[in-house]
PDB file of C-alpha atoms in Angstrom:
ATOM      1  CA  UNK A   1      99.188 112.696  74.542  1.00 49.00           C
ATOM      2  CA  UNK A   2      96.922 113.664  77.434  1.00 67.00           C
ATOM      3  CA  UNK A   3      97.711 112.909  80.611  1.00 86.00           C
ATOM      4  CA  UNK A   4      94.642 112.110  82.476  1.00 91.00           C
ATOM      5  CA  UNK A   5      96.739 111.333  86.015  1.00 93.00           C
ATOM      6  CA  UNK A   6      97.666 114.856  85.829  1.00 91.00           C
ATOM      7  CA  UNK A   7      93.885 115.905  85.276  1.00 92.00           C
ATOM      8  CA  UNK A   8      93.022 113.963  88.427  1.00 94.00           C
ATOM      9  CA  UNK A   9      95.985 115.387  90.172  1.00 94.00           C
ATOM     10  CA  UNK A  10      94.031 119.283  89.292  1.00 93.00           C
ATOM     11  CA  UNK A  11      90.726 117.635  90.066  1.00 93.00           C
ATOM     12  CA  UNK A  12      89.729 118.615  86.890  1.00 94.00           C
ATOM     13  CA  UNK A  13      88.868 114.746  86.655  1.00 94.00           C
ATOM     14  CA  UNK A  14      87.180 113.144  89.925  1.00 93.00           C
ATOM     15  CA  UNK A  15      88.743 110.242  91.142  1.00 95.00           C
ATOM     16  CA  UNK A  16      88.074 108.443  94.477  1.00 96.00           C
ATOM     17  CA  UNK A  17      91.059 108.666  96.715  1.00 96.00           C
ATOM     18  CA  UNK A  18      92.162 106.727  99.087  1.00 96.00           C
ATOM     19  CA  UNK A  19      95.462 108.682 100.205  1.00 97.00           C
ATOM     20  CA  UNK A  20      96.914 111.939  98.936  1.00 97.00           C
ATOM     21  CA  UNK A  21      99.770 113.927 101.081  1.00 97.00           C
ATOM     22  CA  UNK A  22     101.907 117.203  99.283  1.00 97.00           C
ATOM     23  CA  UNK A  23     103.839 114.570  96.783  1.00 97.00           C
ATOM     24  CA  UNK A  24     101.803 111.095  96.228  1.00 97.00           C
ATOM     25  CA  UNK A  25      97.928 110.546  95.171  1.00 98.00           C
ATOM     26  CA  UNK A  26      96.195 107.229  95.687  1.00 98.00           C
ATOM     27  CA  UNK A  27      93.217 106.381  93.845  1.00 97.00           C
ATOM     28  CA  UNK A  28      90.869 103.300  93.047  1.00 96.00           C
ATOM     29  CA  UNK A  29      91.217 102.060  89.279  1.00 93.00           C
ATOM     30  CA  UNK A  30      88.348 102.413  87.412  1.00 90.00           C
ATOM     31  CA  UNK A  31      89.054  99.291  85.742  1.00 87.00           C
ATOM     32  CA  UNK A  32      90.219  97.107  88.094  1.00 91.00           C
ATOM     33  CA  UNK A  33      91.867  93.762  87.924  1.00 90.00           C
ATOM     34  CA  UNK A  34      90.203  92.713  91.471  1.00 92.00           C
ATOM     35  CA  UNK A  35      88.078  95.273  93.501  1.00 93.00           C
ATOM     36  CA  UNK A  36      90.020  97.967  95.579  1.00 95.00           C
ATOM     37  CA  UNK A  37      92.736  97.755  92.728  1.00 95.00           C
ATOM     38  CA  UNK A  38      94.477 100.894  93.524  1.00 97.00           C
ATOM     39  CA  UNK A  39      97.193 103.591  91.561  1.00 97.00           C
ATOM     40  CA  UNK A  40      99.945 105.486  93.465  1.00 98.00           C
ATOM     41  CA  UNK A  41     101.358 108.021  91.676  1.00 97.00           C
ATOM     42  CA  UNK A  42     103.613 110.982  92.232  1.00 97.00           C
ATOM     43  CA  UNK A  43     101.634 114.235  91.758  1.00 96.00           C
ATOM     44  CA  UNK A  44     104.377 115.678  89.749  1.00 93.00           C
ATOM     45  CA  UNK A  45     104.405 113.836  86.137  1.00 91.00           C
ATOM     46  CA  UNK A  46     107.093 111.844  85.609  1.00 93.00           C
ATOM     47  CA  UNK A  47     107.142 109.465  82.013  1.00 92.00           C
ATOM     48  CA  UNK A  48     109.027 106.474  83.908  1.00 93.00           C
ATOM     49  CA  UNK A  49     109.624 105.629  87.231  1.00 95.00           C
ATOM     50  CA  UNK A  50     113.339 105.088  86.757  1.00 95.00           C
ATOM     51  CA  UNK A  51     113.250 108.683  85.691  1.00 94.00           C
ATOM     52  CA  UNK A  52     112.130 109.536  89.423  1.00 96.00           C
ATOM     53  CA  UNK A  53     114.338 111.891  91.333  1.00 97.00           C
ATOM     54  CA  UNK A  54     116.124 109.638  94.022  1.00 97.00           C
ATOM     55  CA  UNK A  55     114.268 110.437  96.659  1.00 97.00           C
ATOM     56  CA  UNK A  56     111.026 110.382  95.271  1.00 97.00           C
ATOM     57  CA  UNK A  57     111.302 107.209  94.177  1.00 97.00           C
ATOM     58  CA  UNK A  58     112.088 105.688  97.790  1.00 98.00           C
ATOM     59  CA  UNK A  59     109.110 108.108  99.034  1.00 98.00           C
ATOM     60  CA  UNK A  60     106.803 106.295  96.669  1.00 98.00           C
ATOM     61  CA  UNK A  61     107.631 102.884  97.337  1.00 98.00           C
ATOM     62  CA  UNK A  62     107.393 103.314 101.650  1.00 98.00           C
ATOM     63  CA  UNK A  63     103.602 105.159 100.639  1.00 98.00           C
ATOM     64  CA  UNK A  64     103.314 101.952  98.521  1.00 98.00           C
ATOM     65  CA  UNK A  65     104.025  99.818 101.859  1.00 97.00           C
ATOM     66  CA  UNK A  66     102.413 101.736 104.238  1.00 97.00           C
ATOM     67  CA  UNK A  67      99.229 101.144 101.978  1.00 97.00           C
ATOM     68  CA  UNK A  68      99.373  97.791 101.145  1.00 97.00           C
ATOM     69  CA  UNK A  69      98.661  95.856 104.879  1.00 96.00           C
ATOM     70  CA  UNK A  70      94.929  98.620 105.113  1.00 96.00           C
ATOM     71  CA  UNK A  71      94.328  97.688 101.586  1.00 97.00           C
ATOM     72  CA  UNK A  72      95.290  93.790 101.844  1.00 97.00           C
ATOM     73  CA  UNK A  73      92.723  93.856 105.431  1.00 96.00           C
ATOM     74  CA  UNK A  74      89.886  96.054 103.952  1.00 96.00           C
ATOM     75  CA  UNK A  75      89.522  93.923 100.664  1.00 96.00           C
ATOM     76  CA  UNK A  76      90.184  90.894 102.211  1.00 96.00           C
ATOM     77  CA  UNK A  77      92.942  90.049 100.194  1.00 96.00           C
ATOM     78  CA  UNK A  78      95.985  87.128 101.207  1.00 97.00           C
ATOM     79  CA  UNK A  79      98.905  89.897  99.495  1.00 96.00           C
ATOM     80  CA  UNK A  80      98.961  92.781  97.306  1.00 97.00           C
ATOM     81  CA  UNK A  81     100.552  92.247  93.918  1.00 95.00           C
ATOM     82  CA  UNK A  82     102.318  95.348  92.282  1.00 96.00           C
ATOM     83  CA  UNK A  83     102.376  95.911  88.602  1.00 93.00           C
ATOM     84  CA  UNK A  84     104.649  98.597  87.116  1.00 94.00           C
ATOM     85  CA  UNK A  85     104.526  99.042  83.482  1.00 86.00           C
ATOM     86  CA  UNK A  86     103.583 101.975  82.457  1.00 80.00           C
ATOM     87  CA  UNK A  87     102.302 101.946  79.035  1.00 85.00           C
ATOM     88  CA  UNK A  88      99.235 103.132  78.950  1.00 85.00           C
ATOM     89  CA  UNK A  89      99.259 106.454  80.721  1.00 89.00           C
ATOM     90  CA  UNK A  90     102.275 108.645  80.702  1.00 90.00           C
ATOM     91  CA  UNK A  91     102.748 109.058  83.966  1.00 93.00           C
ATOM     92  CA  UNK A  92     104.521 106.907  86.809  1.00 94.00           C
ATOM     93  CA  UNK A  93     102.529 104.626  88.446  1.00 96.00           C
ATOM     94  CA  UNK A  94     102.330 101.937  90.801  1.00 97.00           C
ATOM     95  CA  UNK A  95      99.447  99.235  90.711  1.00 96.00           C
ATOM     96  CA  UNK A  96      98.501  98.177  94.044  1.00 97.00           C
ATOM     97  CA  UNK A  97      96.527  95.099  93.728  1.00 95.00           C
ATOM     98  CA  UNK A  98      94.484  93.040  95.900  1.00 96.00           C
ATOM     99  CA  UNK A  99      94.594  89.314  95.413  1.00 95.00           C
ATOM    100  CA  UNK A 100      94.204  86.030  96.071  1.00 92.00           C
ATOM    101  CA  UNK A 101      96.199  84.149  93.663  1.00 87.00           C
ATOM    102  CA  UNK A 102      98.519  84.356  90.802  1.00 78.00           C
ATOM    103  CA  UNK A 103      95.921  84.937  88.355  1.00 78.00           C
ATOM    104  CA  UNK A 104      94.267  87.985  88.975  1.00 78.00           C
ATOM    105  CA  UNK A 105      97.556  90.108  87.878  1.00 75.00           C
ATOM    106  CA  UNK A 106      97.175  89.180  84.200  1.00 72.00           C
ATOM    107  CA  UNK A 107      96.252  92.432  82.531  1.00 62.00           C
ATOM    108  CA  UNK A 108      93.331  90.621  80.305  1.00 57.00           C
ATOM    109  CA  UNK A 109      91.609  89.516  83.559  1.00 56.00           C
ATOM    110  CA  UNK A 110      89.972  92.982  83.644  1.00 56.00           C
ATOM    111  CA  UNK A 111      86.757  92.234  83.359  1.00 56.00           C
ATOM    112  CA  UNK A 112      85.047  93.916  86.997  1.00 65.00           C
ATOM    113  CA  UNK A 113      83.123  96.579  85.777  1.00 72.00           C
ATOM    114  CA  UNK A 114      82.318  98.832  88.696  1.00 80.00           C
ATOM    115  CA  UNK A 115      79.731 101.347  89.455  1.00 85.00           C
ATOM    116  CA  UNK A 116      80.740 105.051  90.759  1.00 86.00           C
ATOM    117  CA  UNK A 117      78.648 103.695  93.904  1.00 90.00           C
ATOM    118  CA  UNK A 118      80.728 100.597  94.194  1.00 89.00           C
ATOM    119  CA  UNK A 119      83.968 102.530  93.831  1.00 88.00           C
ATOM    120  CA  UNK A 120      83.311 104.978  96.586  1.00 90.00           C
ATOM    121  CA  UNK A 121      82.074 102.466  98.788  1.00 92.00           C
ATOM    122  CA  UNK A 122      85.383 100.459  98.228  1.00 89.00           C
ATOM    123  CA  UNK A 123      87.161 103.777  98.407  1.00 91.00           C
ATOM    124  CA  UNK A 124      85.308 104.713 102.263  1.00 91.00           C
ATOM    125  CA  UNK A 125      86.316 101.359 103.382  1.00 90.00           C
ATOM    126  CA  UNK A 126      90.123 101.469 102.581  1.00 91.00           C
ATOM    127  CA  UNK A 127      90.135 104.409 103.867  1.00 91.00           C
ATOM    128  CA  UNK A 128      89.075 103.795 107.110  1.00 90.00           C
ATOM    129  CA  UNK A 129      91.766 101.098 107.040  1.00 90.00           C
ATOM    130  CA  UNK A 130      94.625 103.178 106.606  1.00 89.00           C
ATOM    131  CA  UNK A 131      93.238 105.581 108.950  1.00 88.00           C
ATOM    132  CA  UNK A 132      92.756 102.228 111.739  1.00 87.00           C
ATOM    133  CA  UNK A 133      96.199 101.410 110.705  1.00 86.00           C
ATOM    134  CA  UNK A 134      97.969 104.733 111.689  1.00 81.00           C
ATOM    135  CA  UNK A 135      95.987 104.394 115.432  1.00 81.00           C
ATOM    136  CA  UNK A 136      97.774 100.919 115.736  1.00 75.00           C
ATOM    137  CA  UNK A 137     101.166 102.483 115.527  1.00 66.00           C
TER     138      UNK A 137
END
């Protein structure tokens, strides 16, 4: 099975990022349960995340943190909701998810079909929150 995290990991797919340091990549969903939906994974491809090395599973969930309060402020959102199931896409990943009730986690509520405008305008704007967010500390 192909492993398209892996191809964005290359860059031999684009992707719009939103944070990326020498083990974790951040990137918007491009079908996303609420706008800014966002997937953390570990750059190096790992089936399931109980299957993490130790310390790369505590790395991803304090990358998971520090990203949720920009992400919750830039979208606007009252939490972030994390999914991790990891069916459809070999690869470990963590669903960062704007919302604003209960609802909006349900996996057949994707139905917000975004543009590759929309995205990196979403993208820019979480950005800038994480990068407002590290100035604050």
């Amino acid at each position: 099975m192909e492993n398209i995290f892996a191809n964005i990991v290359s860059g031999e797919v684009p992707s719009h990022k939103i944070y990326e340091d020498d083990q974790i990549l951040a990137f918007l969903d491009i079908h996303p349960l609420t706008p800014g939906h966002t997937l953390l994974i570990p750059k190096c491809a790992f089936d399931y995340i109980f299957d993490l090395p130790d310390d790369l599973y505590n790395y991803m969930w304090r990358i998971a943190k520090k990203l949720a309060k920009p992400l919750q402020e830039a979208m606007g959102a009252k939490r972030i909701g994390i999914i991790v199931e990891g069916f459809l896409v070999p690869h470990t990943h963590i669903h960062l998810v704007p919302i604003n009730d209960d609802q909006q986690l349900k996996h057949g509520s994707r139905n917000h079909d975004t543009t590759p405008e929309e995205l990196a305008q979403i993208a820019a704007k979480i950005t800038q929150a994480i990068k407002d967010a590290e100035c604050k500390k």
